[in-house]
């Protein structure tokens, strides 16, 4: 198979694409892959570092208000479509996969206009602008949340789940919580506000630490690398608590997650794919800074299935956070039921299912 992939801007777009590429290489080591991303996106560093052939484009998104910048956006889009058509002609893909981000809009549009089989993947419960635009042109649309189905042409939609889930589900973790100076035989919950941390969650956690230091369960508090020093200046009084570990960043999260009894965090699509693949109960605090409040809708899919608790950021306080953590961590039967419910939502074969869809589309 010759697979062209395009997705960029955020890890939520990039990691599902990489999971599909890894599964393709596992099934067919001779497969050829070309990844098309943006100059400014994190994919421009991540993808080449993995040894995957990469082409970068200069592209940007529309401003939501009237702006002269939108004329530049249109110009860059048309220029990118022209270049994408040339890349498609030269690479001759059997199928093209788009996982979101503005760059995938140009690439998938160009491929569809040249009658190359095309598939997009929508990670969230609320459809992004790029995928909404592309839904008219592509052959199939893979989704991760049932809530997204009604936002697309019904005959094109296939439920695959998020391919990232399969990579996490297949990890044989030998991680020990002693790495964090904690015990392996005590239930442990991690509090993390995303790769950069979350300002309000960090503030509430600092206020909560003296009380959490008295609990029978353990807490791993991940501040985000840029916020670690500021947090540590404020928590010297509880630094000796033997049930709390404060970390700036965790690079091997897929290995750590299976060792946790619970997670407090955001409800981005990749995070939820990982939690459900492993059956980890969670307390979700959706980011209010995302398009169309899609993290709240993502979170509700787990809450409605009794797989998670949710606290809106506007309701987040030391009192609400500790109450939710106690509810999860002091009731073994509730935690086990939530874990089972999360696992039931998981799609541990999502990358294999996505690859099967790509093969079917390429041969149709």
GROMACS .gro file of C-alpha atoms in nm:
model
  364
    1UNK     CA    1   0.000   0.000   0.000
    2UNK     CA    2   0.101   0.358  -0.070
    3UNK     CA    3  -0.054   0.576   0.200
    4UNK     CA    4  -0.054   0.953   0.212
    5UNK     CA    5  -0.145   1.101   0.551
    6UNK     CA    6  -0.221   1.459   0.646
    7UNK     CA    7  -0.297   1.599   0.989
    8UNK     CA    8  -0.147   1.870   1.198
    9UNK     CA    9  -0.145   2.141   1.457
   10UNK     CA   10  -0.213   1.935   1.770
   11UNK     CA   11  -0.126   1.597   1.914
   12UNK     CA   12  -0.493   1.505   1.882
   13UNK     CA   13  -0.454   1.513   1.505
   14UNK     CA   14  -0.103   1.370   1.484
   15UNK     CA   15  -0.101   1.069   1.719
   16UNK     CA   16  -0.399   0.888   1.558
   17UNK     CA   17  -0.222   0.928   1.222
   18UNK     CA   18   0.102   0.786   1.362
   19UNK     CA   19  -0.087   0.493   1.514
   20UNK     CA   20  -0.229   0.404   1.171
   21UNK     CA   21   0.116   0.434   1.012
   22UNK     CA   22   0.266   0.206   1.279
   23UNK     CA   23  -0.006  -0.053   1.227
   24UNK     CA   24   0.042  -0.039   0.849
   25UNK     CA   25   0.418  -0.090   0.889
   26UNK     CA   26   0.352  -0.380   1.127
   27UNK     CA   27   0.123  -0.550   0.876
   28UNK     CA   28   0.323  -0.455   0.567
   29UNK     CA   29   0.687  -0.352   0.627
   30UNK     CA   30   0.720  -0.264   0.258
   31UNK     CA   31   0.435  -0.013   0.261
   32UNK     CA   32   0.522   0.341   0.147
   33UNK     CA   33   0.405   0.640   0.351
   34UNK     CA   34   0.418   1.015   0.294
   35UNK     CA   35   0.306   1.252   0.569
   36UNK     CA   36   0.201   1.605   0.471
   37UNK     CA   37   0.186   1.857   0.754
   38UNK     CA   38   0.229   2.226   0.822
   39UNK     CA   39   0.552   2.421   0.873
   40UNK     CA   40   0.444   2.557   1.211
   41UNK     CA   41   0.272   2.249   1.358
   42UNK     CA   42   0.443   2.013   1.602
   43UNK     CA   43   0.422   1.743   1.333
   44UNK     CA   44   0.711   1.919   1.151
   45UNK     CA   45   0.937   1.798   1.433
   46UNK     CA   46   0.768   1.478   1.553
   47UNK     CA   47   0.717   1.307   1.217
   48UNK     CA   48   1.067   1.352   1.063
   49UNK     CA   49   1.223   1.246   1.395
   50UNK     CA   50   1.043   0.912   1.354
   51UNK     CA   51   1.200   0.862   1.010
   52UNK     CA   52   0.871   0.907   0.823
   53UNK     CA   53   0.899   1.094   0.489
   54UNK     CA   54   0.751   1.440   0.546
   55UNK     CA   55   0.642   1.735   0.333
   56UNK     CA   56   0.556   2.069   0.495
   57UNK     CA   57   0.312   2.334   0.375
   58UNK     CA   58   0.251   2.694   0.479
   59UNK     CA   59  -0.114   2.729   0.573
   60UNK     CA   60  -0.329   2.897   0.836
   61UNK     CA   61  -0.686   2.896   0.963
   62UNK     CA   62  -0.967   3.146   0.917
   63UNK     CA   63  -1.019   3.421   1.172
   64UNK     CA   64  -1.371   3.400   1.314
   65UNK     CA   65  -1.414   3.778   1.289
   66UNK     CA   66  -1.384   4.000   0.980
   67UNK     CA   67  -1.013   4.027   0.909
   68UNK     CA   68  -0.783   4.098   0.616
   69UNK     CA   69  -0.588   3.791   0.731
   70UNK     CA   70  -0.867   3.578   0.583
   71UNK     CA   71  -0.763   3.687   0.232
   72UNK     CA   72  -0.417   3.554   0.310
   73UNK     CA   73  -0.576   3.232   0.441
   74UNK     CA   74  -0.763   3.182   0.112
   75UNK     CA   75  -0.445   3.251  -0.088
   76UNK     CA   76  -0.242   3.002   0.119
   77UNK     CA   77  -0.518   2.739   0.093
   78UNK     CA   78  -0.531   2.764  -0.289
   79UNK     CA   79  -0.153   2.757  -0.306
   80UNK     CA   80  -0.147   2.449  -0.080
   81UNK     CA   81  -0.411   2.273  -0.291
   82UNK     CA   82  -0.198   2.334  -0.601
   83UNK     CA   83   0.111   2.192  -0.426
   84UNK     CA   84  -0.088   1.900  -0.281
   85UNK     CA   85  -0.206   1.803  -0.630
   86UNK     CA   86   0.156   1.787  -0.739
   87UNK     CA   87   0.250   1.574  -0.435
   88UNK     CA   88  -0.039   1.337  -0.508
   89UNK     CA   89   0.067   1.301  -0.874
   90UNK     CA   90   0.427   1.231  -0.775
   91UNK     CA   91   0.361   0.995  -0.482
   92UNK     CA   92   0.065   0.813  -0.645
   93UNK     CA   93  -0.108   0.706  -0.320
   94UNK     CA   94  -0.359   0.422  -0.312
   95UNK     CA   95  -0.553   0.615  -0.048
   96UNK     CA   96  -0.521   0.944   0.144
   97UNK     CA   97  -0.606   0.977   0.515
   98UNK     CA   98  -0.682   1.310   0.684
   99UNK     CA   99  -0.685   1.338   1.063
  100UNK     CA  100  -0.768   1.707   1.102
  101UNK     CA  101  -0.602   2.046   1.103
  102UNK     CA  102  -0.605   2.306   0.826
  103UNK     CA  103  -0.334   2.136   0.625
  104UNK     CA  104  -0.547   1.822   0.583
  105UNK     CA  105  -0.819   2.037   0.426
  106UNK     CA  106  -0.596   2.128   0.132
  107UNK     CA  107  -0.446   1.780   0.092
  108UNK     CA  108  -0.771   1.581   0.109
  109UNK     CA  109  -0.952   1.828  -0.117
  110UNK     CA  110  -0.672   1.801  -0.374
  111UNK     CA  111  -0.673   1.421  -0.359
  112UNK     CA  112  -1.052   1.396  -0.390
  113UNK     CA  113  -1.051   1.630  -0.691
  114UNK     CA  114  -0.801   1.394  -0.856
  115UNK     CA  115  -1.029   1.096  -0.783
  116UNK     CA  116  -0.790   0.938  -0.532
  117UNK     CA  117  -0.972   0.738  -0.257
  118UNK     CA  118  -0.996   0.950   0.058
  119UNK     CA  119  -1.086   0.896   0.425
  120UNK     CA  120  -1.103   1.144   0.713
  121UNK     CA  121  -1.097   1.069   1.084
  122UNK     CA  122  -1.295   1.284   1.330
  123UNK     CA  123  -1.162   1.243   1.684
  124UNK     CA  124  -1.417   1.460   1.867
  125UNK     CA  125  -1.789   1.454   1.935
  126UNK     CA  126  -1.827   1.797   1.773
  127UNK     CA  127  -1.706   1.804   1.413
  128UNK     CA  128  -1.422   2.044   1.330
  129UNK     CA  129  -1.446   2.301   1.053
  130UNK     CA  130  -1.196   2.124   0.825
  131UNK     CA  131  -1.370   1.786   0.843
  132UNK     CA  132  -1.711   1.947   0.796
  133UNK     CA  133  -1.580   2.104   0.474
  134UNK     CA  134  -1.417   1.780   0.356
  135UNK     CA  135  -1.719   1.560   0.432
  136UNK     CA  136  -1.872   1.657   0.094
  137UNK     CA  137  -1.572   1.534  -0.102
  138UNK     CA  138  -1.423   1.229   0.073
  139UNK     CA  139  -1.528   0.866   0.031
  140UNK     CA  140  -1.553   0.762   0.397
  141UNK     CA  141  -1.556   0.927   0.740
  142UNK     CA  142  -1.425   0.743   1.047
  143UNK     CA  143  -1.555   0.858   1.385
  144UNK     CA  144  -1.460   0.814   1.749
  145UNK     CA  145  -1.783   0.930   1.920
  146UNK     CA  146  -2.136   0.832   1.819
  147UNK     CA  147  -2.241   1.196   1.872
  148UNK     CA  148  -2.043   1.289   1.560
  149UNK     CA  149  -2.240   1.053   1.333
  150UNK     CA  150  -2.540   1.283   1.279
  151UNK     CA  151  -2.311   1.571   1.173
  152UNK     CA  152  -2.194   1.387   0.860
  153UNK     CA  153  -2.358   1.227   0.552
  154UNK     CA  154  -2.496   0.902   0.697
  155UNK     CA  155  -2.381   0.675   0.414
  156UNK     CA  156  -2.016   0.774   0.459
  157UNK     CA  157  -1.975   0.722   0.836
  158UNK     CA  158  -1.790   0.427   0.992
  159UNK     CA  159  -1.726   0.387   1.365
  160UNK     CA  160  -1.360   0.290   1.415
  161UNK     CA  161  -1.265   0.459   1.741
  162UNK     CA  162  -0.938   0.648   1.785
  163UNK     CA  163  -0.634   0.457   1.648
  164UNK     CA  164  -0.422   0.590   1.936
  165UNK     CA  165  -0.617   0.359   2.169
  166UNK     CA  166  -0.462   0.048   2.015
  167UNK     CA  167  -0.105   0.160   2.079
  168UNK     CA  168  -0.184   0.223   2.445
  169UNK     CA  169  -0.382  -0.099   2.489
  170UNK     CA  170  -0.095  -0.309   2.353
  171UNK     CA  171   0.174  -0.174   2.585
  172UNK     CA  172   0.305  -0.428   2.837
  173UNK     CA  173   0.389  -0.188   3.118
  174UNK     CA  174   0.660  -0.265   3.372
  175UNK     CA  175   0.644   0.081   3.526
  176UNK     CA  176   0.675   0.109   3.904
  177UNK     CA  177   0.528   0.394   4.108
  178UNK     CA  178   0.847   0.383   4.315
  179UNK     CA  179   0.986   0.598   4.031
  180UNK     CA  180   0.769   0.873   4.185
  181UNK     CA  181   0.869   0.775   4.541
  182UNK     CA  182   0.527   0.617   4.590
  183UNK     CA  183   0.413   0.263   4.671
  184UNK     CA  184   0.294   0.016   4.408
  185UNK     CA  185   0.033  -0.143   4.637
  186UNK     CA  186  -0.162   0.176   4.727
  187UNK     CA  187  -0.443   0.308   4.499
  188UNK     CA  188  -0.307   0.609   4.311
  189UNK     CA  189  -0.475   0.892   4.121
  190UNK     CA  190  -0.301   1.125   3.878
  191UNK     CA  191  -0.398   1.491   3.836
  192UNK     CA  192  -0.283   1.637   3.505
  193UNK     CA  193  -0.399   1.939   3.304
  194UNK     CA  194  -0.256   1.839   2.967
  195UNK     CA  195   0.101   1.851   2.835
  196UNK     CA  196   0.141   2.217   2.938
  197UNK     CA  197  -0.058   2.195   3.260
  198UNK     CA  198  -0.372   2.398   3.340
  199UNK     CA  199  -0.346   2.717   3.543
  200UNK     CA  200  -0.671   2.690   3.741
  201UNK     CA  201  -0.633   2.317   3.808
  202UNK     CA  202  -0.279   2.378   3.936
  203UNK     CA  203  -0.402   2.659   4.162
  204UNK     CA  204  -0.681   2.441   4.306
  205UNK     CA  205  -0.441   2.149   4.354
  206UNK     CA  206  -0.195   2.366   4.547
  207UNK     CA  207  -0.482   2.468   4.777
  208UNK     CA  208  -0.590   2.103   4.811
  209UNK     CA  209  -0.253   1.943   4.886
  210UNK     CA  210  -0.257   1.986   5.268
  211UNK     CA  211  -0.590   1.798   5.280
  212UNK     CA  212  -0.485   1.539   5.021
  213UNK     CA  213  -0.172   1.470   5.229
  214UNK     CA  214  -0.403   1.313   5.492
  215UNK     CA  215  -0.567   1.063   5.253
  216UNK     CA  216  -0.515   0.687   5.241
  217UNK     CA  217  -0.469   0.700   4.862
  218UNK     CA  218  -0.172   0.839   4.668
  219UNK     CA  219  -0.167   1.141   4.435
  220UNK     CA  220   0.060   1.217   4.140
  221UNK     CA  221   0.029   1.586   4.053
  222UNK     CA  222   0.164   1.678   3.707
  223UNK     CA  223   0.207   2.055   3.681
  224UNK     CA  224   0.327   2.100   3.323
  225UNK     CA  225   0.694   2.189   3.263
  226UNK     CA  226   0.646   2.567   3.245
  227UNK     CA  227   0.447   2.580   3.569
  228UNK     CA  228   0.651   2.341   3.785
  229UNK     CA  229   0.882   2.596   3.948
  230UNK     CA  230   0.592   2.825   4.035
  231UNK     CA  231   0.399   2.537   4.192
  232UNK     CA  232   0.698   2.414   4.391
  233UNK     CA  233   0.751   2.758   4.544
  234UNK     CA  234   0.401   2.734   4.689
  235UNK     CA  235   0.405   2.377   4.824
  236UNK     CA  236   0.714   2.357   5.040
  237UNK     CA  237   0.497   2.297   5.346
  238UNK     CA  238   0.374   1.958   5.219
  239UNK     CA  239   0.691   1.844   5.042
  240UNK     CA  240   0.739   1.573   5.305
  241UNK     CA  241   0.397   1.408   5.243
  242UNK     CA  242   0.472   1.046   5.153
  243UNK     CA  243   0.147   0.994   4.958
  244UNK     CA  244   0.199   1.285   4.713
  245UNK     CA  245   0.441   1.315   4.423
  246UNK     CA  246   0.472   1.634   4.217
  247UNK     CA  247   0.607   1.595   3.863
  248UNK     CA  248   0.662   1.858   3.593
  249UNK     CA  249   0.590   1.627   3.297
  250UNK     CA  250   0.551   1.257   3.224
  251UNK     CA  251   0.695   1.150   2.889
  252UNK     CA  252   0.597   0.782   2.915
  253UNK     CA  253   0.227   0.832   3.001
  254UNK     CA  254   0.106   0.513   2.822
  255UNK     CA  255   0.329   0.307   3.054
  256UNK     CA  256   0.216   0.492   3.367
  257UNK     CA  257  -0.161   0.487   3.301
  258UNK     CA  258  -0.212   0.110   3.359
  259UNK     CA  259  -0.070   0.150   3.709
  260UNK     CA  260  -0.324   0.416   3.812
  261UNK     CA  261  -0.659   0.371   3.986
  262UNK     CA  262  -0.790   0.699   3.848
  263UNK     CA  263  -0.707   1.014   3.652
  264UNK     CA  264  -0.815   1.377   3.689
  265UNK     CA  265  -0.769   1.563   3.361
  266UNK     CA  266  -0.898   1.728   3.047
  267UNK     CA  267  -1.128   1.549   2.804
  268UNK     CA  268  -0.945   1.577   2.475
  269UNK     CA  269  -1.011   1.293   2.231
  270UNK     CA  270  -0.666   1.134   2.267
  271UNK     CA  271  -0.684   1.132   2.647
  272UNK     CA  272  -1.027   0.966   2.643
  273UNK     CA  273  -0.913   0.711   2.386
  274UNK     CA  274  -0.627   0.612   2.616
  275UNK     CA  275  -0.841   0.600   2.932
  276UNK     CA  276  -1.114   0.387   2.773
  277UNK     CA  277  -0.867   0.153   2.601
  278UNK     CA  278  -0.718   0.075   2.942
  279UNK     CA  279  -1.038   0.100   3.150
  280UNK     CA  280  -0.916   0.380   3.378
  281UNK     CA  281  -1.188   0.570   3.573
  282UNK     CA  282  -1.161   0.946   3.550
  283UNK     CA  283  -1.270   1.284   3.682
  284UNK     CA  284  -1.291   1.505   3.374
  285UNK     CA  285  -1.251   1.883   3.374
  286UNK     CA  286  -1.322   1.989   3.015
  287UNK     CA  287  -1.115   2.276   2.881
  288UNK     CA  288  -1.339   2.580   2.821
  289UNK     CA  289  -1.089   2.714   2.565
  290UNK     CA  290  -1.175   2.482   2.274
  291UNK     CA  291  -1.399   2.521   1.970
  292UNK     CA  292  -1.772   2.463   2.025
  293UNK     CA  293  -1.706   2.338   2.381
  294UNK     CA  294  -1.632   1.997   2.231
  295UNK     CA  295  -1.442   1.871   2.538
  296UNK     CA  296  -1.761   1.894   2.746
  297UNK     CA  297  -1.946   1.689   2.486
  298UNK     CA  298  -1.657   1.440   2.476
  299UNK     CA  299  -1.669   1.410   2.855
  300UNK     CA  300  -2.047   1.360   2.864
  301UNK     CA  301  -2.013   1.048   2.649
  302UNK     CA  302  -1.818   0.892   2.939
  303UNK     CA  303  -2.031   1.045   3.215
  304UNK     CA  304  -2.351   0.912   3.054
  305UNK     CA  305  -2.195   0.565   3.044
  306UNK     CA  306  -2.099   0.588   3.416
  307UNK     CA  307  -1.732   0.571   3.318
  308UNK     CA  308  -1.634   0.915   3.452
  309UNK     CA  309  -1.727   1.203   3.681
  310UNK     CA  310  -1.717   1.561   3.550
  311UNK     CA  311  -1.644   1.900   3.706
  312UNK     CA  312  -1.691   2.211   3.493
  313UNK     CA  313  -1.396   2.448   3.523
  314UNK     CA  314  -1.634   2.719   3.649
  315UNK     CA  315  -1.728   2.485   3.936
  316UNK     CA  316  -1.373   2.375   4.009
  317UNK     CA  317  -1.258   2.443   4.367
  318UNK     CA  318  -1.062   2.265   4.634
  319UNK     CA  319  -1.391   2.144   4.784
  320UNK     CA  320  -1.539   2.005   4.458
  321UNK     CA  321  -1.209   1.846   4.353
  322UNK     CA  322  -1.139   1.669   4.683
  323UNK     CA  323  -1.502   1.556   4.706
  324UNK     CA  324  -1.484   1.397   4.359
  325UNK     CA  325  -1.144   1.239   4.430
  326UNK     CA  326  -1.275   1.091   4.756
  327UNK     CA  327  -1.587   0.960   4.579
  328UNK     CA  328  -1.367   0.777   4.331
  329UNK     CA  329  -1.076   0.669   4.545
  330UNK     CA  330  -1.247   0.560   4.870
  331UNK     CA  331  -1.510   0.336   4.710
  332UNK     CA  332  -1.349   0.027   4.557
  333UNK     CA  333  -1.672  -0.111   4.412
  334UNK     CA  334  -1.765   0.221   4.247
  335UNK     CA  335  -1.418   0.250   4.102
  336UNK     CA  336  -1.431  -0.105   3.966
  337UNK     CA  337  -1.773  -0.040   3.807
  338UNK     CA  338  -1.645   0.281   3.645
  339UNK     CA  339  -1.335   0.100   3.519
  340UNK     CA  340  -1.550  -0.169   3.358
  341UNK     CA  341  -1.775   0.096   3.200
  342UNK     CA  342  -1.471   0.281   3.061
  343UNK     CA  343  -1.326  -0.041   2.920
  344UNK     CA  344  -1.658  -0.116   2.751
  345UNK     CA  345  -1.631   0.215   2.563
  346UNK     CA  346  -1.274   0.146   2.457
  347UNK     CA  347  -1.170   0.058   2.103
  348UNK     CA  348  -0.845  -0.136   2.151
  349UNK     CA  349  -0.843  -0.247   1.784
  350UNK     CA  350  -0.908   0.101   1.642
  351UNK     CA  351  -0.587   0.122   1.434
  352UNK     CA  352  -0.654  -0.220   1.279
  353UNK     CA  353  -1.013  -0.118   1.199
  354UNK     CA  354  -0.898   0.211   1.047
  355UNK     CA  355  -0.643   0.033   0.831
  356UNK     CA  356  -0.908  -0.215   0.715
  357UNK     CA  357  -1.128   0.078   0.615
  358UNK     CA  358  -0.843   0.241   0.422
  359UNK     CA  359  -0.776  -0.084   0.235
  360UNK     CA  360  -1.144  -0.129   0.153
  361UNK     CA  361  -1.173   0.228   0.020
  362UNK     CA  362  -0.854   0.195  -0.185
  363UNK     CA  363  -0.990  -0.119  -0.354
  364UNK     CA  364  -1.344   0.002  -0.417
   0.00000   0.00000   0.00000
